[in-house]
XYZ file of C-alpha atoms in Angstrom:
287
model
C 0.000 0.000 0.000
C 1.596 3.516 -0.965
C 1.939 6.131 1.641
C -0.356 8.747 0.384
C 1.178 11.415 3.344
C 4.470 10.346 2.145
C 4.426 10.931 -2.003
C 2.617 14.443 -0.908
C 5.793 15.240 1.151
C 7.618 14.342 -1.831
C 5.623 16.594 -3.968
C 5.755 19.817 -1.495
C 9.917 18.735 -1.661
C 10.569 19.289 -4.804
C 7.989 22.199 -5.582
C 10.464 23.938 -2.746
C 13.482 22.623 -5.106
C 12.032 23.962 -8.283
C 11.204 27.341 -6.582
C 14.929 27.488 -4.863
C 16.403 26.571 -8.533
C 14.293 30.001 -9.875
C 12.082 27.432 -12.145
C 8.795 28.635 -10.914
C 8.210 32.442 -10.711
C 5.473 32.740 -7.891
C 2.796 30.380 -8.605
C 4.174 29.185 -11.554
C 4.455 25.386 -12.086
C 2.282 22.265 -10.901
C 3.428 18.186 -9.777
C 1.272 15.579 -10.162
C 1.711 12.020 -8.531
C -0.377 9.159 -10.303
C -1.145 7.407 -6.840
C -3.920 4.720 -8.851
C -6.081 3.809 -12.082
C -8.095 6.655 -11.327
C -6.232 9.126 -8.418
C -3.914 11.765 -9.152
C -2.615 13.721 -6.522
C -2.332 17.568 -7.770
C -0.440 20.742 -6.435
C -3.131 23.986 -5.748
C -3.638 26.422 -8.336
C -2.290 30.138 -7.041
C 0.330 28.685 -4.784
C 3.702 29.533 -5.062
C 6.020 25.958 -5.143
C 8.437 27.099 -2.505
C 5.906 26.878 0.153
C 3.668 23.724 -0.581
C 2.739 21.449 2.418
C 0.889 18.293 2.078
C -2.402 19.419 3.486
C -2.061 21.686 0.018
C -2.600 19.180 -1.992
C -5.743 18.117 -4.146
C -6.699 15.081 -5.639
C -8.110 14.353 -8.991
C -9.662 11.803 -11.733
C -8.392 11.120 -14.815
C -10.801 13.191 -15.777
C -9.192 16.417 -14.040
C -12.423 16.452 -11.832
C -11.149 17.228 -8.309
C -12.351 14.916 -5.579
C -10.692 15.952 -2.599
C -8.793 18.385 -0.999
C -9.211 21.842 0.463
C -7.616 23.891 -2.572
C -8.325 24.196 -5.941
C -6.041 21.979 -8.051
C -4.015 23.563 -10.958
C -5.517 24.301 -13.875
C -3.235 22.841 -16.110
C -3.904 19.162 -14.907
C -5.024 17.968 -18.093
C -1.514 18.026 -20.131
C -0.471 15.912 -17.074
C -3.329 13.345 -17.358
C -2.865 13.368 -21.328
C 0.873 11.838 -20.233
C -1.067 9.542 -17.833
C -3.268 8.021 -20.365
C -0.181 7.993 -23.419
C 2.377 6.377 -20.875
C 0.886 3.815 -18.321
C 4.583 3.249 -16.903
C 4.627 7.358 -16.052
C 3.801 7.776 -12.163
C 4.706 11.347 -11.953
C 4.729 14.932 -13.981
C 6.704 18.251 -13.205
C 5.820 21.323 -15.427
C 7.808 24.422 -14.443
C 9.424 27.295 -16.357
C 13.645 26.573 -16.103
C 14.650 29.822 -17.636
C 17.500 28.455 -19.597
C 15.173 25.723 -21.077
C 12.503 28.559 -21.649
C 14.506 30.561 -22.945
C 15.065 27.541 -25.930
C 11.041 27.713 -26.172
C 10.344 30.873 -26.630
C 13.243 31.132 -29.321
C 11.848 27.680 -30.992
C 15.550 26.853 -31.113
C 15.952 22.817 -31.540
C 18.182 21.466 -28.888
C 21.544 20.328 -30.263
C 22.600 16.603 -29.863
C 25.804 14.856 -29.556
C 27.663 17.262 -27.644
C 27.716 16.200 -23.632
C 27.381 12.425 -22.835
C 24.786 13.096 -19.900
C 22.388 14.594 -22.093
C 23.280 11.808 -24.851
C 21.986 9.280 -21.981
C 19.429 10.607 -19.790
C 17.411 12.760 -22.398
C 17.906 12.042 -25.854
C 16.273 14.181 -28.800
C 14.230 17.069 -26.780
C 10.965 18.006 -29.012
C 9.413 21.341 -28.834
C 5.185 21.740 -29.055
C 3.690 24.235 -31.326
C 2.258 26.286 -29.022
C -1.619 26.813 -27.636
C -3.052 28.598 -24.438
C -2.332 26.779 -21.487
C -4.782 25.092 -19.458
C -7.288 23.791 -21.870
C -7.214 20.276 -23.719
C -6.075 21.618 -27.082
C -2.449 22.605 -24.975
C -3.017 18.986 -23.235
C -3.045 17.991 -26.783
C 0.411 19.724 -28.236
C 2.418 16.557 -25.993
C 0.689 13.881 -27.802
C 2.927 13.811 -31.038
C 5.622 13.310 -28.742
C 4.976 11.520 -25.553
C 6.440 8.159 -26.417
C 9.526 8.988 -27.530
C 10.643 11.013 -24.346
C 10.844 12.078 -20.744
C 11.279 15.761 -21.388
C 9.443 18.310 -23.595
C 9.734 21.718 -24.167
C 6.323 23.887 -24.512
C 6.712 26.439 -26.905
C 7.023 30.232 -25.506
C 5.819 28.147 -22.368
C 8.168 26.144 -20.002
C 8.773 22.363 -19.764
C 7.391 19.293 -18.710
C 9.164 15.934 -17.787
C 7.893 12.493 -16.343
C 9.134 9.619 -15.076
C 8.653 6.953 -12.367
C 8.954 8.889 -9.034
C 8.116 12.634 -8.405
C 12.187 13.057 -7.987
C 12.976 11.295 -11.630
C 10.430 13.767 -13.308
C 12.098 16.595 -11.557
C 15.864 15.391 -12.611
C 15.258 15.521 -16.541
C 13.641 19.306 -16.344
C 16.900 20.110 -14.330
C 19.397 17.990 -16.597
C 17.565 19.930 -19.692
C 18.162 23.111 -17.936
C 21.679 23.058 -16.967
C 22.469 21.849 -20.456
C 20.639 24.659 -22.091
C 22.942 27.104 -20.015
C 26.176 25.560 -21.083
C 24.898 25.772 -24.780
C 24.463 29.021 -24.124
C 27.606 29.710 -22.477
C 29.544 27.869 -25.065
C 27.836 29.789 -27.243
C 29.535 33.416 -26.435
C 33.051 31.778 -26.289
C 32.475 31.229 -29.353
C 32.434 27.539 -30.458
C 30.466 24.569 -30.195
C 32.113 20.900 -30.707
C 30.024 18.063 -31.334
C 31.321 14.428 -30.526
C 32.351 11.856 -33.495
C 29.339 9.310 -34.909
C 31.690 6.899 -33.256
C 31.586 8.089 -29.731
C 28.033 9.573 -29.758
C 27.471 5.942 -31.284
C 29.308 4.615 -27.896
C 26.986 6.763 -25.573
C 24.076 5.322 -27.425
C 25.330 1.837 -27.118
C 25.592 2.333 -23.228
C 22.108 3.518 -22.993
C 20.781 0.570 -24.058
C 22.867 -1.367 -21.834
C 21.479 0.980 -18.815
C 17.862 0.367 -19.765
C 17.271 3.720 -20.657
C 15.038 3.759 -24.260
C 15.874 6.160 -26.869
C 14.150 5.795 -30.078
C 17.573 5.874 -32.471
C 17.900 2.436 -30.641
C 14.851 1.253 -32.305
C 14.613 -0.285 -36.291
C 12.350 2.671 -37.084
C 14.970 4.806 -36.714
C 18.303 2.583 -37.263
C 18.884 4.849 -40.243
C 18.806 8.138 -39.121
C 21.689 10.349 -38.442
C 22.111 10.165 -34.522
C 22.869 13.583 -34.303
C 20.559 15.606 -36.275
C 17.205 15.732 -34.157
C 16.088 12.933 -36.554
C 13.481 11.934 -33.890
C 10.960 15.195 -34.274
C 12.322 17.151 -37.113
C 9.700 16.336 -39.011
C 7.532 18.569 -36.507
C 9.292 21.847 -36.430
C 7.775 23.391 -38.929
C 4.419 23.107 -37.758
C 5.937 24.545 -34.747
C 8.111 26.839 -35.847
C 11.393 25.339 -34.885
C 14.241 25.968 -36.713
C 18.150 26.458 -36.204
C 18.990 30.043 -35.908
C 21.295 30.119 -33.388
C 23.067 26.887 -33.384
C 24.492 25.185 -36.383
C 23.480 21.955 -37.779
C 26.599 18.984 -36.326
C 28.379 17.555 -39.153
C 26.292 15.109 -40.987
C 26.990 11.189 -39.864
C 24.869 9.844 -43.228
C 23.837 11.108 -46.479
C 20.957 9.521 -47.964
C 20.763 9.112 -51.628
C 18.250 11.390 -51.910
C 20.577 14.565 -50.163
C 23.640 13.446 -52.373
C 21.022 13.982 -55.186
C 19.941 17.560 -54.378
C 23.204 18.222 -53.458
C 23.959 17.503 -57.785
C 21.161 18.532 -59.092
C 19.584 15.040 -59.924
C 16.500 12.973 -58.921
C 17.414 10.324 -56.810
C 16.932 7.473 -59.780
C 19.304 9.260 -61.724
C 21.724 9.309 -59.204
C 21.156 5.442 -58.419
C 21.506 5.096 -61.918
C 24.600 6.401 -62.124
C 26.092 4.962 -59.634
C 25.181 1.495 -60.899
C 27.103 2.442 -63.842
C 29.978 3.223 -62.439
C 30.078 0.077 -60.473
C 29.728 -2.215 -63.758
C 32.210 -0.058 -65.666
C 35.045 -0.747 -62.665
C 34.140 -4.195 -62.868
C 34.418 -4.909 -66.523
C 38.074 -3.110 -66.276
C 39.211 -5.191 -63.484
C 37.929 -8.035 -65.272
């Protein structure tokens, strides 16, 4: 049987950590603990995180109806019970506002891969929503694209919101994602950005595996795609708005037939053509 008292003490510590890291401007952010099939514990709407205690905090449906507790619950408990019903192996959801992160969603700048090993491992390709008005389902909606294929999402011009198995693993992805963001940046006004080999991004991606931590470039569906160039969701930017404008594209690891054609001005059968061609002419000389 869970200790109900217990996950809400949980919940009240790390809305204190999230306020004490500057994530949550006065009542910004809300946790959610999934607690059964049908019971989510939720943190009060209009309450600043820094100062939750368990008595604060309401329960709700998977509905979103409220059915106890002696503050309203936050109004932005639907995009958490979206995650609920998407990811039955998701206990617990932390939406804040890390500036750095933020700072990534209101610029709809892509998150650059293969450049620190922690990142690599714990995270993975980062999508970013298009964006809608918090609180209703449409903005529930925006994660749904998205959901399966990570721990951590950015909400455009919005904030963040990462899951996980306890209310303390949901919290550590937001905070990875952060700190990362803030190196980029950092990085960024030295002047230069390096971005590992295929090989040794390859080797991070190897380990994760290992580790049990899913990542979908482990996956067939993607056992083609260039590790390092947000292959995961790049297909979604531009209904979003996402594009690189502040960080370059990392070296490509592949080139698809199709980008060596465009590259020489040929349709992709010509090029295939061609290159068949070639291969019969070297083999009737060495013969």
């Amino acid at each position: 049987m869970q200790n109900v008292h217990k996950i809400k003490q949980d919940i009240c510590d790390i809305g204190r950590r999230i306020y004490n890291r500057q994530f949550a401007a006065a009542n910004d952010g809300n946790i959610t603990v999934r607690i059964s099939e049908n019971e989510v514990l939720c943190t009060p709407t209009l309450h600043c995180k820094g100062f939750l205690k368990p008595d604060d905090i309401a329960t709700v449906d998977m509905t979103g109806k409220q059915i106890s507790g002696r503050k309203k619950r936050s109004s932005e408990a639907l995009l958490h019970i979206e995650i609920y019903k998407n990811r039955p192996d998701i206990k617990s959801v932390v939406h804040c506002h890390p500036p750095h992160a933020t700072a990534f969603a209101i610029a709809r700048e892509p998150i650059p891969q293969c450049i620190l090993p922690e990142v690599e491992v714990f995270l993975g390709d980062v999508p970013i929503t298009k964006y809608e008005t918090p609180g209703g389902q449409e903005f529930a909606d925006t994660i749904i694209p998205f959901v399966s294929k990570t721990n951590v999402i950015i909400l455009a011009n919005h904030g963040t919101v990462s899951y996980g198995e306890t209310v303390e693993q949901a919290y550590w992805w937001t905070e990875i994602l952060d700190s990362y963001c803030r190196m980029l940046m950092l990085a960024k006004q030295l002047g230069n950005v390096s971005f590992l080999t295929a090989g040794k991004s390859q080797e991070l991606l190897d380990l994760k595996g290992k580790w049990g931590f899913s990542d979908p470039r482990n996956t067939d569906e993607y056992k083609d795609c260039d590790i390092c160039a947000n292959d995961i969701f790049r297909e979604s930017w531009a209904a979003s708005d996402v594009q690189r404008r502040a960080f370059p594209a990392p070296p490509a690891i592949k080139e698809t037939t199709k980008q060596v054609a465009d590259a020489n001005g040929m349709d992709e059968d010509q090029l295939v053509q061609l290159i068949t061609n070639e291969v019969v002419r070297q083999l009737q000389s060495a013969s």
